mmCIF file with all atom_site columns, C-alpha atoms in Angstrom:
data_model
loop_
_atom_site.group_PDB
_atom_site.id
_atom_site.type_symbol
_atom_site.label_atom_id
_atom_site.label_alt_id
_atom_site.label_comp_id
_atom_site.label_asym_id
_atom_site.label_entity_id
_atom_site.label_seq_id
_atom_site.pdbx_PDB_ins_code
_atom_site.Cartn_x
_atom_site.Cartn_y
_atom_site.Cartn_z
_atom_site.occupancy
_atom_site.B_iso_or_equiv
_atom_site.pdbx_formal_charge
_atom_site.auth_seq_id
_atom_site.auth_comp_id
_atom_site.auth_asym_id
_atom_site.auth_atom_id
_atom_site.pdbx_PDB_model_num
ATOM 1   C CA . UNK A 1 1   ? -13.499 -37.511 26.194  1.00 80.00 ? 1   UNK A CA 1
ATOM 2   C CA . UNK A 1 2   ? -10.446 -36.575 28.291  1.00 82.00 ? 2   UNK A CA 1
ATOM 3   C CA . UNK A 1 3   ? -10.141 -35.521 31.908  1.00 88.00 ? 3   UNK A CA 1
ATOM 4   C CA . UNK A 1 4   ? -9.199  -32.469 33.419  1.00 89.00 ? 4   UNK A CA 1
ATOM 5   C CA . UNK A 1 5   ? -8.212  -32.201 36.745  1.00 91.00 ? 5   UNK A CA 1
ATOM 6   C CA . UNK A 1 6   ? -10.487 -29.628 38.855  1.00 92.00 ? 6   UNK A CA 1
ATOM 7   C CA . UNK A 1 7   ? -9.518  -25.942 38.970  1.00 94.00 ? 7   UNK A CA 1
ATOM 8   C CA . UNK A 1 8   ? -7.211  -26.173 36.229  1.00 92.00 ? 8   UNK A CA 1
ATOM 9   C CA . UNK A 1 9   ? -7.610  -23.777 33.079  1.00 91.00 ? 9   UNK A CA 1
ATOM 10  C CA . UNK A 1 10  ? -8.439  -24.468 29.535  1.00 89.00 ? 10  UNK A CA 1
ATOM 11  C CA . UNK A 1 11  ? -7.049  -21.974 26.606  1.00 89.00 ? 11  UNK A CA 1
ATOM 12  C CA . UNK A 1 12  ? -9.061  -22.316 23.644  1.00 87.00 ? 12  UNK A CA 1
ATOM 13  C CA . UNK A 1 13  ? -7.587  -20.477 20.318  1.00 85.00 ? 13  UNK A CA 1
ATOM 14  C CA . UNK A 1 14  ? -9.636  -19.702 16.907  1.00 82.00 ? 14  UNK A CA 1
ATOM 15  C CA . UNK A 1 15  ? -8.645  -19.112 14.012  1.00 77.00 ? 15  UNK A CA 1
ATOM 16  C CA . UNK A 1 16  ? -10.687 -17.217 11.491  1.00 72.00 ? 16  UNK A CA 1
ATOM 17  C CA . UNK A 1 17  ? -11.421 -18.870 8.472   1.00 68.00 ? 17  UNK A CA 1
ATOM 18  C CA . UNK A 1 18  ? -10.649 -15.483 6.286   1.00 73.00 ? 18  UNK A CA 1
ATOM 19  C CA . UNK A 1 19  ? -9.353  -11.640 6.965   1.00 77.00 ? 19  UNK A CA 1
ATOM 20  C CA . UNK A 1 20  ? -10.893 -8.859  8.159   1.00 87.00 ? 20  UNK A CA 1
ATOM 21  C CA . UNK A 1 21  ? -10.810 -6.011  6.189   1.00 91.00 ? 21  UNK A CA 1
ATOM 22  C CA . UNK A 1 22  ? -8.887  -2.506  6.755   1.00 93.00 ? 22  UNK A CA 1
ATOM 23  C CA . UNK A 1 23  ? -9.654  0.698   5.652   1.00 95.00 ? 23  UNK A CA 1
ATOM 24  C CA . UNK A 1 24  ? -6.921  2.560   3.664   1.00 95.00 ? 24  UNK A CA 1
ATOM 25  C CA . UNK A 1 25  ? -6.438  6.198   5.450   1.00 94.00 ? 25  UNK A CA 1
ATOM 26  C CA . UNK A 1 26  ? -6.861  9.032   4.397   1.00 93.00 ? 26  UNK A CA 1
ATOM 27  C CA . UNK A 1 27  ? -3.498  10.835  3.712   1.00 93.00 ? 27  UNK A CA 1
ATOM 28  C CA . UNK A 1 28  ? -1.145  8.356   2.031   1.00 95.00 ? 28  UNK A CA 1
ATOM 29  C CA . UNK A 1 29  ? -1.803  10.399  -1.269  1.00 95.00 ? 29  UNK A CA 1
ATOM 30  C CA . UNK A 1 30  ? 1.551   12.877  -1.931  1.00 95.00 ? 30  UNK A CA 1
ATOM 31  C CA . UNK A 1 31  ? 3.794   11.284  0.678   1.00 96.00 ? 31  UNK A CA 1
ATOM 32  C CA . UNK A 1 32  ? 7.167   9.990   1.082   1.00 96.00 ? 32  UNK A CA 1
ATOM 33  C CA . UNK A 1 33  ? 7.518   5.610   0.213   1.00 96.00 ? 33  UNK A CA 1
ATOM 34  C CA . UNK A 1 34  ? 9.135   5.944   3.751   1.00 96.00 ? 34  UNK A CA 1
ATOM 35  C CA . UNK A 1 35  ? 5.923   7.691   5.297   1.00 96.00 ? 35  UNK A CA 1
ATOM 36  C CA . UNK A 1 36  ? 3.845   5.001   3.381   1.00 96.00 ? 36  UNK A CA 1
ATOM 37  C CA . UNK A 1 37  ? 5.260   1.437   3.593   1.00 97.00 ? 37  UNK A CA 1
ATOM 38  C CA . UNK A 1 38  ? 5.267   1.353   7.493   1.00 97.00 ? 38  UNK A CA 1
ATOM 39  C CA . UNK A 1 39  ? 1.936   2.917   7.830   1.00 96.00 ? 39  UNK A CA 1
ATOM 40  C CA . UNK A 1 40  ? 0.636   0.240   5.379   1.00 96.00 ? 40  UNK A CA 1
ATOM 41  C CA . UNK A 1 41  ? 2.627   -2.398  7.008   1.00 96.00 ? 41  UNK A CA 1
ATOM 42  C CA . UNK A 1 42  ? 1.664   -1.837  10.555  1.00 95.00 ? 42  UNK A CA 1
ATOM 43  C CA . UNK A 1 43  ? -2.347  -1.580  8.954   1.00 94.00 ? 43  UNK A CA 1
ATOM 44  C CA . UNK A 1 44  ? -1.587  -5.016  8.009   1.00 92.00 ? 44  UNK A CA 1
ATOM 45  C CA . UNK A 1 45  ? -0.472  -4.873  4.659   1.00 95.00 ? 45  UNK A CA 1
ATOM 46  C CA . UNK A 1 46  ? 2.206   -6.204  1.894   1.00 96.00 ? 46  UNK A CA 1
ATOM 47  C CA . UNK A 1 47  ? 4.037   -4.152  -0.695  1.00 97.00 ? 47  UNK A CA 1
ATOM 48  C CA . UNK A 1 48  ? 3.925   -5.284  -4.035  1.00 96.00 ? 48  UNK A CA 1
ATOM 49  C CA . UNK A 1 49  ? 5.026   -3.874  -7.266  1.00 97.00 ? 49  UNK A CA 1
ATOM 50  C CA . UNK A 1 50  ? 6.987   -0.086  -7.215  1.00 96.00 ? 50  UNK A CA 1
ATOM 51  C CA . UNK A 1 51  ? 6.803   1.799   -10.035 1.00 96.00 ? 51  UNK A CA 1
ATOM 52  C CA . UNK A 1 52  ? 7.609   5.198   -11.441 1.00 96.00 ? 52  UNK A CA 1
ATOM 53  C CA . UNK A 1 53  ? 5.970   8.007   -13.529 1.00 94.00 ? 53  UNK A CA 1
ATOM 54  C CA . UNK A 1 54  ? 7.350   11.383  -14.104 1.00 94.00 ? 54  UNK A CA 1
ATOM 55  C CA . UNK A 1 55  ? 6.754   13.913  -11.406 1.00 93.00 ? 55  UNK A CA 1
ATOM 56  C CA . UNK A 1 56  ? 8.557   16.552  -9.867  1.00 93.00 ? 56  UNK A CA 1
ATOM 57  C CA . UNK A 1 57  ? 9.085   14.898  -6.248  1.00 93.00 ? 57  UNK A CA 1
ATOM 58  C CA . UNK A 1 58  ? 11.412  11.498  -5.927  1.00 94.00 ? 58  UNK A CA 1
ATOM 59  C CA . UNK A 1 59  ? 10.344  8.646   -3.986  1.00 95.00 ? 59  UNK A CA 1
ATOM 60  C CA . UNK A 1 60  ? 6.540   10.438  -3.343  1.00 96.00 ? 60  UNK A CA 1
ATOM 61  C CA . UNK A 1 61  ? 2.800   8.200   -3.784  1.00 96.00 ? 61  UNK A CA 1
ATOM 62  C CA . UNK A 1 62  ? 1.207   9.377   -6.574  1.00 96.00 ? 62  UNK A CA 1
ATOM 63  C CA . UNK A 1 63  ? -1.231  6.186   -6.761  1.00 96.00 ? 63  UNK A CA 1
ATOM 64  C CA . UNK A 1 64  ? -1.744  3.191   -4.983  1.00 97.00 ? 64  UNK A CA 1
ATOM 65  C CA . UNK A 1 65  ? -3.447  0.231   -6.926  1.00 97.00 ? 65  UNK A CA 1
ATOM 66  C CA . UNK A 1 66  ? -4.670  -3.452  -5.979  1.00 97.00 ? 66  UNK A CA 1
ATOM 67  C CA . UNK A 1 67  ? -5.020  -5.952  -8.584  1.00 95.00 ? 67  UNK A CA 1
ATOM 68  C CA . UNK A 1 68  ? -4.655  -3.148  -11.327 1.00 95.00 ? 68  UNK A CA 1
ATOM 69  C CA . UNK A 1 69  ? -7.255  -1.701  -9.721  1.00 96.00 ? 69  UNK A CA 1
ATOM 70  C CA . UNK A 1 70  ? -6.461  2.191   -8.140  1.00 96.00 ? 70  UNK A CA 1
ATOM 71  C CA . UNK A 1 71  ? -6.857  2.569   -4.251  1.00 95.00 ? 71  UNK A CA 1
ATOM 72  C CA . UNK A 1 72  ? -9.171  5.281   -2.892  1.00 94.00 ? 72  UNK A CA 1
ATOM 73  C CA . UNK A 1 73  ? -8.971  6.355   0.378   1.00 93.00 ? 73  UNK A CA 1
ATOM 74  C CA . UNK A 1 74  ? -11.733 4.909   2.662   1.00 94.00 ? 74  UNK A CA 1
ATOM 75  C CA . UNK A 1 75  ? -11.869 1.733   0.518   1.00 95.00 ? 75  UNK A CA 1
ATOM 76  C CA . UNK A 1 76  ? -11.876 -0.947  2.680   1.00 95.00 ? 76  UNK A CA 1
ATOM 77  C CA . UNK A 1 77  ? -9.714  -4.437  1.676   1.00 94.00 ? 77  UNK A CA 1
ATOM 78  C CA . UNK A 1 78  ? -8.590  -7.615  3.069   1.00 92.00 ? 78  UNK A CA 1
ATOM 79  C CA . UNK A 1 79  ? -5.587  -7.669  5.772   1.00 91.00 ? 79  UNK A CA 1
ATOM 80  C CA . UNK A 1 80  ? -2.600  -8.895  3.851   1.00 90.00 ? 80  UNK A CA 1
ATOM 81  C CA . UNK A 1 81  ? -3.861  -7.749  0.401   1.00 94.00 ? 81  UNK A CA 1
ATOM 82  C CA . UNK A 1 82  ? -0.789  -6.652  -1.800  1.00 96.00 ? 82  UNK A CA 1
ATOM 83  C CA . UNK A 1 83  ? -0.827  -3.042  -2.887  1.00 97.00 ? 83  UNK A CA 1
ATOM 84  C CA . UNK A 1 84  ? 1.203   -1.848  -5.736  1.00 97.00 ? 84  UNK A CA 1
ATOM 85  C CA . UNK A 1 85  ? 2.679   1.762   -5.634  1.00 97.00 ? 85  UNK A CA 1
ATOM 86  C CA . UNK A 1 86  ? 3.497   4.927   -8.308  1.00 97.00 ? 86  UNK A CA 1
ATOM 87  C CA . UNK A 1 87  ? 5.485   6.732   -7.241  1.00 97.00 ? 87  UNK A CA 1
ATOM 88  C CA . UNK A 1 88  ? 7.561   10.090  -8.580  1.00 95.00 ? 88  UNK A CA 1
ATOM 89  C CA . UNK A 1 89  ? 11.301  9.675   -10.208 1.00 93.00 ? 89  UNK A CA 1
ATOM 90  C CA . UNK A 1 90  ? 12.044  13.183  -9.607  1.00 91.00 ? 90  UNK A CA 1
ATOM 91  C CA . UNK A 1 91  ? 12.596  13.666  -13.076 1.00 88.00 ? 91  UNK A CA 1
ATOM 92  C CA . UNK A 1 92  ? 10.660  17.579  -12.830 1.00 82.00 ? 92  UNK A CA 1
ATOM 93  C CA . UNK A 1 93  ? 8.812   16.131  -16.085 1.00 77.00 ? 93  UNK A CA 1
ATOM 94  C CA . UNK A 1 94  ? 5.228   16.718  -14.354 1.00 65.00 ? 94  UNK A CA 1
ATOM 95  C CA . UNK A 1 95  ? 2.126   16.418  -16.830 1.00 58.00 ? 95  UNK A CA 1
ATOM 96  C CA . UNK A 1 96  ? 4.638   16.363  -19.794 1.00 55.00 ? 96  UNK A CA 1
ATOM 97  C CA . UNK A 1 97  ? 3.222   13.319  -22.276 1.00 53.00 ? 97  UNK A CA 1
ATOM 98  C CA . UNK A 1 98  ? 5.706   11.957  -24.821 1.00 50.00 ? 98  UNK A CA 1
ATOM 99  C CA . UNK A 1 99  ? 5.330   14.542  -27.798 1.00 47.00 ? 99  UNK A CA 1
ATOM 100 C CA . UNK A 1 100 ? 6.857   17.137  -25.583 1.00 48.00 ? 100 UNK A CA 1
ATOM 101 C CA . UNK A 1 101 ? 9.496   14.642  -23.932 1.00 48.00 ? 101 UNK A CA 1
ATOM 102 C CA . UNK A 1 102 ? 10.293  14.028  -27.877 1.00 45.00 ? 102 UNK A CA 1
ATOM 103 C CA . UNK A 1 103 ? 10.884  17.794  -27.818 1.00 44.00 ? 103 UNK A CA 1
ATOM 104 C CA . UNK A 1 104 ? 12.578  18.738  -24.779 1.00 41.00 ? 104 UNK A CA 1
ATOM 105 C CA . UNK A 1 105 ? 15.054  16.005  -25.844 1.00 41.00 ? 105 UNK A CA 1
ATOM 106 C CA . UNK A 1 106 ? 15.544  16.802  -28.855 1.00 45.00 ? 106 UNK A CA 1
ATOM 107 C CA . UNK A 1 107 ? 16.360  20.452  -28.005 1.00 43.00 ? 107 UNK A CA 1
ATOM 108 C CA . UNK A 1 108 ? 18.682  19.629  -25.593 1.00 47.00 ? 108 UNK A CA 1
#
C-alpha cells in the first residue's frame, strides 16, 4: 500500500528458510588440522570436538565424524553442520591396541 516514486529501485532480499547442503571433498583424509579447518571453514562449516588416537603423524585427520556418525567423502550435509575431528598425537603407537601398550610399557 505505499508509494514509490517513478524510476526509483526496489531491493528485495530472501532468506531461505533452511541450508543448502555441501559436499565434503575428496582429500581431507591424511592431512594436516591446518590443511583441514580452513578448507572446511571456507566450505561453510564449524569445528566441533578434536580428538586424538594413536598414530604415527601429529596434528594429521584420521576421521571426520558428524553426530557420532563418520564422514565419507562425497557425503553431502547441511552448511554450518558441526564436524568433529581424530586426529594423530604423534605418539608412533600406530595399530598398537592396549595389550601391547600394556607391554611396551611395561618393558620400558
Amino acid at each position: 500500500g505505499k508509494q514509490v516514486k517513478e524510476n526509483r529501485k526496489i531491493y528485495l532480499t530472501l532468506n531461505p528458510s533452511g541450508f543448502t547442503k555441501v559436499e565434503i571433498p575428496e582429500n581431507l583424509i591424511r592431512r594436516t588440522r591446518r590443511q583441514v579447518e580452513p578448507t572446511l571453514r571456507s566450505l561453510g562449516f564449524e569445528i566441533g570436538t578434536i580428538s586424538y588416537k594413536p598414530d604415527v603423524a601429529k596434528d594429521v585427520v584420521l576421521e571426520m565424524r558428524h553426530k557420532g556418525e563418520l564422514v565419507e567423502p562425497g557425503m553431502k550435509l547441511m552448511k554450518t553442520s558441526k564436524i568433529d575431528l581424530i586426529l594423530g598425537d604423534g605418539s608412533g603407537r600406530y595399530g598398537m591396541d592396549e595389550e601391547d601398550e600394556a607391554e611396551t610399557t611395561a618393558e620400558e
